[in-house]
PDB file of N, CA, C and O in Angstrom:
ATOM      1  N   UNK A   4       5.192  23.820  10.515  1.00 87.00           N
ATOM      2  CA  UNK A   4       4.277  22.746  10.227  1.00 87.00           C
ATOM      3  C   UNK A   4       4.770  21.925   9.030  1.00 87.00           C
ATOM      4  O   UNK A   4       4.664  20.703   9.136  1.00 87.00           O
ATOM      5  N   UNK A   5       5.372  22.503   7.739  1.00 92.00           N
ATOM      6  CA  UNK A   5       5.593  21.897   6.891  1.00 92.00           C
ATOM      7  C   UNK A   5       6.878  21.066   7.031  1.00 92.00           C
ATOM      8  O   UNK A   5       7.077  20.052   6.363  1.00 92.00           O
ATOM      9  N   UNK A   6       7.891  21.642   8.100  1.00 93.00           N
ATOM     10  CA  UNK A   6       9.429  20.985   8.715  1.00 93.00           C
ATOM     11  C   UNK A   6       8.633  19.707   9.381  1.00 93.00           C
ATOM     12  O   UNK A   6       9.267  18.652   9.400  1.00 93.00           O
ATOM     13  N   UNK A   7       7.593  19.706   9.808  1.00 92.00           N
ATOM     14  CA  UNK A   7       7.243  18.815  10.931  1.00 92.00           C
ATOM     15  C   UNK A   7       6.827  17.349   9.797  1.00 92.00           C
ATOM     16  O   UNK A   7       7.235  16.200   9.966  1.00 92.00           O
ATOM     17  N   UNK A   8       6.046  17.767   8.822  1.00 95.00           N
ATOM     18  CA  UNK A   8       5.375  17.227   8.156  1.00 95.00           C
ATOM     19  C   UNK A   8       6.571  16.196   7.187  1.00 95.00           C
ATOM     20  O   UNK A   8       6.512  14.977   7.023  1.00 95.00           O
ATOM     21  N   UNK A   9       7.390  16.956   6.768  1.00 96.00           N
ATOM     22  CA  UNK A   9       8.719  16.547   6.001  1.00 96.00           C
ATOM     23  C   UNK A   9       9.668  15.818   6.962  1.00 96.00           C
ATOM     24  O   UNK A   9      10.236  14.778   6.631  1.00 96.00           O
ATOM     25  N   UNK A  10       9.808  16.347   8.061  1.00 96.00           N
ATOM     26  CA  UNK A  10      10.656  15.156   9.199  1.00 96.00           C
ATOM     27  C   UNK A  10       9.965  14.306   9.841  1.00 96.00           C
ATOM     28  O   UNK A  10      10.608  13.444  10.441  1.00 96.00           O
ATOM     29  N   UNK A  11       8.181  14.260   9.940  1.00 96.00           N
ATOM     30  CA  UNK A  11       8.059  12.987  10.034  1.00 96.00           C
ATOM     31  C   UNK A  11       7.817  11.883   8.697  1.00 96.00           C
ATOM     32  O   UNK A  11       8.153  10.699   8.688  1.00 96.00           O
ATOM     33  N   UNK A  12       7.346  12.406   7.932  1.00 97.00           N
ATOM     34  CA  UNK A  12       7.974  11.557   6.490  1.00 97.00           C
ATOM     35  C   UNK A  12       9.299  10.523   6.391  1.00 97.00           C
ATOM     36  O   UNK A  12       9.261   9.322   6.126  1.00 97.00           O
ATOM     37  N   UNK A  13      10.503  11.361   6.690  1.00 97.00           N
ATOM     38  CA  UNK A  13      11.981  11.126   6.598  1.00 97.00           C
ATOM     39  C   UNK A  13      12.005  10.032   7.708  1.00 97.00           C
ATOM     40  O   UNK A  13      12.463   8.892   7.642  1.00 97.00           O
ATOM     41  N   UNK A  14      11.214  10.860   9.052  1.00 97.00           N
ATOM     42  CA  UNK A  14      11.698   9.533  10.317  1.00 97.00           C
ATOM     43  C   UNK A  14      10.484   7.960  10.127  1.00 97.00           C
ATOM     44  O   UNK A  14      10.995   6.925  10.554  1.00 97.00           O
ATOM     45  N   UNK A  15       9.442   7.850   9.711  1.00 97.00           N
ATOM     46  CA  UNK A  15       8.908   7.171   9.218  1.00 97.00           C
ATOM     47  C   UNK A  15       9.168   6.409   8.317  1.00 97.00           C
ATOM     48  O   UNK A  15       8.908   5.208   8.395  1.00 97.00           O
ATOM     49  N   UNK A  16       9.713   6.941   7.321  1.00 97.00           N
ATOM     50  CA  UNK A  16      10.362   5.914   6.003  1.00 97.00           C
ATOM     51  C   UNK A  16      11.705   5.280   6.674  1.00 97.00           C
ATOM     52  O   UNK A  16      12.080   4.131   6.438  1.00 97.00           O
ATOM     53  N   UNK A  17      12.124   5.843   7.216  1.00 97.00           N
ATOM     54  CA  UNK A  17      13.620   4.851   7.812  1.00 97.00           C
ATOM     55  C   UNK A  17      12.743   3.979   9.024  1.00 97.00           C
ATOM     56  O   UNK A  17      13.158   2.823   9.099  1.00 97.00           O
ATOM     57  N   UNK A  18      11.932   4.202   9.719  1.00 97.00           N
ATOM     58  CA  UNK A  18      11.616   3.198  10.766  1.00 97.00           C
ATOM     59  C   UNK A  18      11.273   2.072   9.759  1.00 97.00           C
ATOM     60  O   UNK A  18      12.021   1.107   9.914  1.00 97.00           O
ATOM     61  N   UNK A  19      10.457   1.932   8.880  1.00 97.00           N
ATOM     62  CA  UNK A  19       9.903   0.937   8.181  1.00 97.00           C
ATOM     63  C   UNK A  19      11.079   0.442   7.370  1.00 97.00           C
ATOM     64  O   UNK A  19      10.871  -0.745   7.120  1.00 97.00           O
ATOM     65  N   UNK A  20      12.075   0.793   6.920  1.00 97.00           N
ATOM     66  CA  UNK A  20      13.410   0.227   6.537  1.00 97.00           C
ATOM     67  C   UNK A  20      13.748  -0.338   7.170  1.00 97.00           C
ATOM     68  O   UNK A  20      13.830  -1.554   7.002  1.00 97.00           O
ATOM     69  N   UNK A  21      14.235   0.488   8.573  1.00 97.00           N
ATOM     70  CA  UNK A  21      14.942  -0.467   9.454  1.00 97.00           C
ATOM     71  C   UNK A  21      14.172  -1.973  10.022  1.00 97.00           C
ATOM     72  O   UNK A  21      14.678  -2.846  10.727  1.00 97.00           O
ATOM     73  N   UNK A  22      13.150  -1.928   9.593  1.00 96.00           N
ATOM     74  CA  UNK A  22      12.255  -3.096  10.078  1.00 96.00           C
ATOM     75  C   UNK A  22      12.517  -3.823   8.846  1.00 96.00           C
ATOM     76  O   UNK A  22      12.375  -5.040   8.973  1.00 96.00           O
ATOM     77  N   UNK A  23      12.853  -3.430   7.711  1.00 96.00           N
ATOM     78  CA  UNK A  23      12.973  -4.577   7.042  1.00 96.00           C
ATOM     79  C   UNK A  23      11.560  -4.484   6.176  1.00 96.00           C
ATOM     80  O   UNK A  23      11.116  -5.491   5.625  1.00 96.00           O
ATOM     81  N   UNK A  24      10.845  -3.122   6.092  1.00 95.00           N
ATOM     82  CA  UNK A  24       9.331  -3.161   5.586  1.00 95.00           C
ATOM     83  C   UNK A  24       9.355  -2.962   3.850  1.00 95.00           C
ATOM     84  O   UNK A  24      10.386  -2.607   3.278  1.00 95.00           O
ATOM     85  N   UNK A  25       8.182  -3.221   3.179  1.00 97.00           N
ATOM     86  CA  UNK A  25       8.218  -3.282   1.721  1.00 97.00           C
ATOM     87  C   UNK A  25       8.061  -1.793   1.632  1.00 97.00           C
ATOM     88  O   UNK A  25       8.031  -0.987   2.562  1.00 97.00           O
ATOM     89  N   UNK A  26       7.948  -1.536   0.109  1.00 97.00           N
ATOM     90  CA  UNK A  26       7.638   0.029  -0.176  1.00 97.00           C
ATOM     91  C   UNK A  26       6.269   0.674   0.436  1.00 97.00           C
ATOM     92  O   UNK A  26       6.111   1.840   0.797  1.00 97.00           O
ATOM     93  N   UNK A  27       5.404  -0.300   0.456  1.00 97.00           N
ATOM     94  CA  UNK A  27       3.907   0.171   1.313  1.00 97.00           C
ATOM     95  C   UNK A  27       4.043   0.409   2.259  1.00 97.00           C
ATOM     96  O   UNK A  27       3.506   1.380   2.794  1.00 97.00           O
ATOM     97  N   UNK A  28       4.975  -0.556   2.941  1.00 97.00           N
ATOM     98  CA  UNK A  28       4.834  -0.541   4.800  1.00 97.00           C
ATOM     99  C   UNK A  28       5.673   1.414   4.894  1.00 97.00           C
ATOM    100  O   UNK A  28       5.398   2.464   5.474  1.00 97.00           O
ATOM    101  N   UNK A  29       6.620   0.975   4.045  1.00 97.00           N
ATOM    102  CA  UNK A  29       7.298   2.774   4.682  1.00 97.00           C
ATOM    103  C   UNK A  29       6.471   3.697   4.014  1.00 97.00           C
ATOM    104  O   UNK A  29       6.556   4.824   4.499  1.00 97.00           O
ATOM    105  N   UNK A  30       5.501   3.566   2.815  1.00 97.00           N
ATOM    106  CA  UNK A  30       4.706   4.678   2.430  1.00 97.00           C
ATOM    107  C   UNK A  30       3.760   5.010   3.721  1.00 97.00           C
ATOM    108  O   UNK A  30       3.578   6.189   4.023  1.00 97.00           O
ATOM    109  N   UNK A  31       3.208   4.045   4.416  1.00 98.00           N
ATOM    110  CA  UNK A  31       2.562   3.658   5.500  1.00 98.00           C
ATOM    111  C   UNK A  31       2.949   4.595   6.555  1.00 98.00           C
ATOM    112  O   UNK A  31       2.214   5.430   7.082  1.00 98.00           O
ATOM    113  N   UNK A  32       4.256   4.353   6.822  1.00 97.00           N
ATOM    114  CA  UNK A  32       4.515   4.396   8.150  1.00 97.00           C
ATOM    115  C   UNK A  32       5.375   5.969   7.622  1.00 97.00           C
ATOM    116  O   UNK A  32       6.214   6.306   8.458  1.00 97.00           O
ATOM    117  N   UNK A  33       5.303   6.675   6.720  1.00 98.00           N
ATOM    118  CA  UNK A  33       5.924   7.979   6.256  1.00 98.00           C
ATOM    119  C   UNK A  33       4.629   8.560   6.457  1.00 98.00           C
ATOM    120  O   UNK A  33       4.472   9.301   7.427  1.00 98.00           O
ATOM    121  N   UNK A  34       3.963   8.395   5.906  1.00 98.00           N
ATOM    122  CA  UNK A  34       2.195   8.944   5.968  1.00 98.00           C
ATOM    123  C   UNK A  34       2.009   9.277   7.332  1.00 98.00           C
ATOM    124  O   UNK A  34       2.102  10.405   7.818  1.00 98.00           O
ATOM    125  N   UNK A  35       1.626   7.769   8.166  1.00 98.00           N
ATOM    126  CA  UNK A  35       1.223   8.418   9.885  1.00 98.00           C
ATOM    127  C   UNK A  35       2.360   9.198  10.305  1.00 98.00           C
ATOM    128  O   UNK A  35       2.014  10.378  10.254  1.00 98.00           O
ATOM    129  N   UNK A  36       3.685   9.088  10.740  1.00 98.00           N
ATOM    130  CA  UNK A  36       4.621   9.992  10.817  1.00 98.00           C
ATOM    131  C   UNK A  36       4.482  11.459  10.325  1.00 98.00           C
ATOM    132  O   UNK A  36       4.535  12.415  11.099  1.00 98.00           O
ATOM    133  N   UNK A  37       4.377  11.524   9.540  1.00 97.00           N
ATOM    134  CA  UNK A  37       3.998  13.024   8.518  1.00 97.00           C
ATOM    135  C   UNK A  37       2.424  13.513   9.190  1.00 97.00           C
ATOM    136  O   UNK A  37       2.431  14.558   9.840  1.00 97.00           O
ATOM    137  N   UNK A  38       1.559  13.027   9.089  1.00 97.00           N
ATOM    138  CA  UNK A  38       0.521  13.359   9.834  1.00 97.00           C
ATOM    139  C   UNK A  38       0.498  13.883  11.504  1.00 97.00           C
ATOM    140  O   UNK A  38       0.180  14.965  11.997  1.00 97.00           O
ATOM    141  N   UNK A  39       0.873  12.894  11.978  1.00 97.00           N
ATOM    142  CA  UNK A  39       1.256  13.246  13.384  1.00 97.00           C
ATOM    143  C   UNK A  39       2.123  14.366  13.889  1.00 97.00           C
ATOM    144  O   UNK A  39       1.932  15.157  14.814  1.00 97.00           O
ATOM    145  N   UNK A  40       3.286  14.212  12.914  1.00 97.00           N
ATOM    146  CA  UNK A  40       4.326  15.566  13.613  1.00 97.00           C
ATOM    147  C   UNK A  40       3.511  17.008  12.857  1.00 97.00           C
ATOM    148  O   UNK A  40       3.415  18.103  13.412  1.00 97.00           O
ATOM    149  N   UNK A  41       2.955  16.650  11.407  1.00 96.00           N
ATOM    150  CA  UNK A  41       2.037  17.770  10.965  1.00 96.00           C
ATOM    151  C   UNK A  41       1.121  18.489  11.691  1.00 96.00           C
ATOM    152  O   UNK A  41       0.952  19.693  11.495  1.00 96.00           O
ATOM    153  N   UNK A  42       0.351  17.691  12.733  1.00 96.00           N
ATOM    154  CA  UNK A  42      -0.869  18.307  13.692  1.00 96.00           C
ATOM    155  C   UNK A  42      -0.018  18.489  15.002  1.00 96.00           C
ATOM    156  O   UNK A  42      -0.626  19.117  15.869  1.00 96.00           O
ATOM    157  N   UNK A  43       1.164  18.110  15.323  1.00 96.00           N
ATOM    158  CA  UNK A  43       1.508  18.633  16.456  1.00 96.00           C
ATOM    159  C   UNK A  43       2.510  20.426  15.815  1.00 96.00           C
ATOM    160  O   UNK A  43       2.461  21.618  16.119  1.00 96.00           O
ATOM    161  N   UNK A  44       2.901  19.989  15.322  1.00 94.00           N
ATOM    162  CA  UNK A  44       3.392  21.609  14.254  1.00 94.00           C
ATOM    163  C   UNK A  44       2.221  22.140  14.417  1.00 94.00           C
ATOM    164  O   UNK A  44       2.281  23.150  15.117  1.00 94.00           O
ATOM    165  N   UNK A  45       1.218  21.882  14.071  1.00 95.00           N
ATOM    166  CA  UNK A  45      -0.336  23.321  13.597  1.00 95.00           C
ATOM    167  C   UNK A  45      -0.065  23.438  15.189  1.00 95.00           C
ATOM    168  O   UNK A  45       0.741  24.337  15.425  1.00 95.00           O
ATOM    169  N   UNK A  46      -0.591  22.672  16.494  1.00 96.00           N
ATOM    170  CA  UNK A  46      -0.663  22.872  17.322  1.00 96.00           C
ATOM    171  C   UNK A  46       0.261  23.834  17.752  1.00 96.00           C
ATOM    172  O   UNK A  46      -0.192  24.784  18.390  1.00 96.00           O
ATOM    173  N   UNK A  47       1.576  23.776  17.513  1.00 95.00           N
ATOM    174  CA  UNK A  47       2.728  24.650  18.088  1.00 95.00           C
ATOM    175  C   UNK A  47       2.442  25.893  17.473  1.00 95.00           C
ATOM    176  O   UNK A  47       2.092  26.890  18.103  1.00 95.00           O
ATOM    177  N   UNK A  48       2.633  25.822  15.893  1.00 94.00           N
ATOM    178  CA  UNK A  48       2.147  27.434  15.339  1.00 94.00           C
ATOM    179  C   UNK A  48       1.239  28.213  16.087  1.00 94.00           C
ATOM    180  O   UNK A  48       1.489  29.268  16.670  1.00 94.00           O
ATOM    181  N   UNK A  49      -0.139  27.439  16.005  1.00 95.00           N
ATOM    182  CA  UNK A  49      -1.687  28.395  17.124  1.00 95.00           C
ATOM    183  C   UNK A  49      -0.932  28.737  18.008  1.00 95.00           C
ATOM    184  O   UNK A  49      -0.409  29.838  17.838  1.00 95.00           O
ATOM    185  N   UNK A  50      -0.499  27.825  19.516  1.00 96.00           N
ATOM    186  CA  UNK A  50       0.252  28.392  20.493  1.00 96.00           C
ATOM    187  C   UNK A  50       1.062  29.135  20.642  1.00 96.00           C
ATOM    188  O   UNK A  50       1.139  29.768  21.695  1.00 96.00           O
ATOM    189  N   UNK A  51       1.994  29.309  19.558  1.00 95.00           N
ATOM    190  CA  UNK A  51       2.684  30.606  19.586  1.00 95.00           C
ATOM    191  C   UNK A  51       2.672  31.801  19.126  1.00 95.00           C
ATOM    192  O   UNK A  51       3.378  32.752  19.462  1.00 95.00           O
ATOM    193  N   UNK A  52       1.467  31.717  17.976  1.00 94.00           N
ATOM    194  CA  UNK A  52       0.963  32.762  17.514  1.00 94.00           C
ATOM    195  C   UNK A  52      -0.138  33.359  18.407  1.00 94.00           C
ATOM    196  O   UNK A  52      -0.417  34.529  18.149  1.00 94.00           O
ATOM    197  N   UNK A  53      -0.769  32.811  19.340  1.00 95.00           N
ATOM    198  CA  UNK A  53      -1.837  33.008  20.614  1.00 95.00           C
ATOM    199  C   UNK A  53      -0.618  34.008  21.691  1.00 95.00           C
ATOM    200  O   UNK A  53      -0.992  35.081  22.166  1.00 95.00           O
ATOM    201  N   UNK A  54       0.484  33.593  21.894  1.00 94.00           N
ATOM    202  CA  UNK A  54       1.190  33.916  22.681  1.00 94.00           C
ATOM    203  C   UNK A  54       1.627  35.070  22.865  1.00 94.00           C
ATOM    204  O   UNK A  54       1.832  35.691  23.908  1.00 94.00           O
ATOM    205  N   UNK A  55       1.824  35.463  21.324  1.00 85.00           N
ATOM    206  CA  UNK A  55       2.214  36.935  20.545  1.00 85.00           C
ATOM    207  C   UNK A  55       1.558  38.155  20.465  1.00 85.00           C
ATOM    208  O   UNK A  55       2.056  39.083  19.829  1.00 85.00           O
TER     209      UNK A  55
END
């Protein structure tokens, strides 16, 4: 969860670079990134700890 959380950070801040975005837009777009891959991580952890 926390790999998920930290690589969507990383892939978020470069999308908003590569767009050419200010420091907000990639704080922005590091934030939802980080959020999103964060709740799909919890999701994967439960499921595989359910599995076990």
């Amino acid at each position: 969860m926390i790999a998920g959380f930290l690589l969507g950070a990383l892939i978020g801040w470069m999308r908003a670079a590569k767009r050419g975005g200010a420091r907000a837009d990639k704080l922005q777009y590091a934030a939802a990134h980080a959020m999103g891959l964060a709740i799909l991580g919890l999701f994967l952890t439960v499921l595989i700890s359910r599995m076990t």
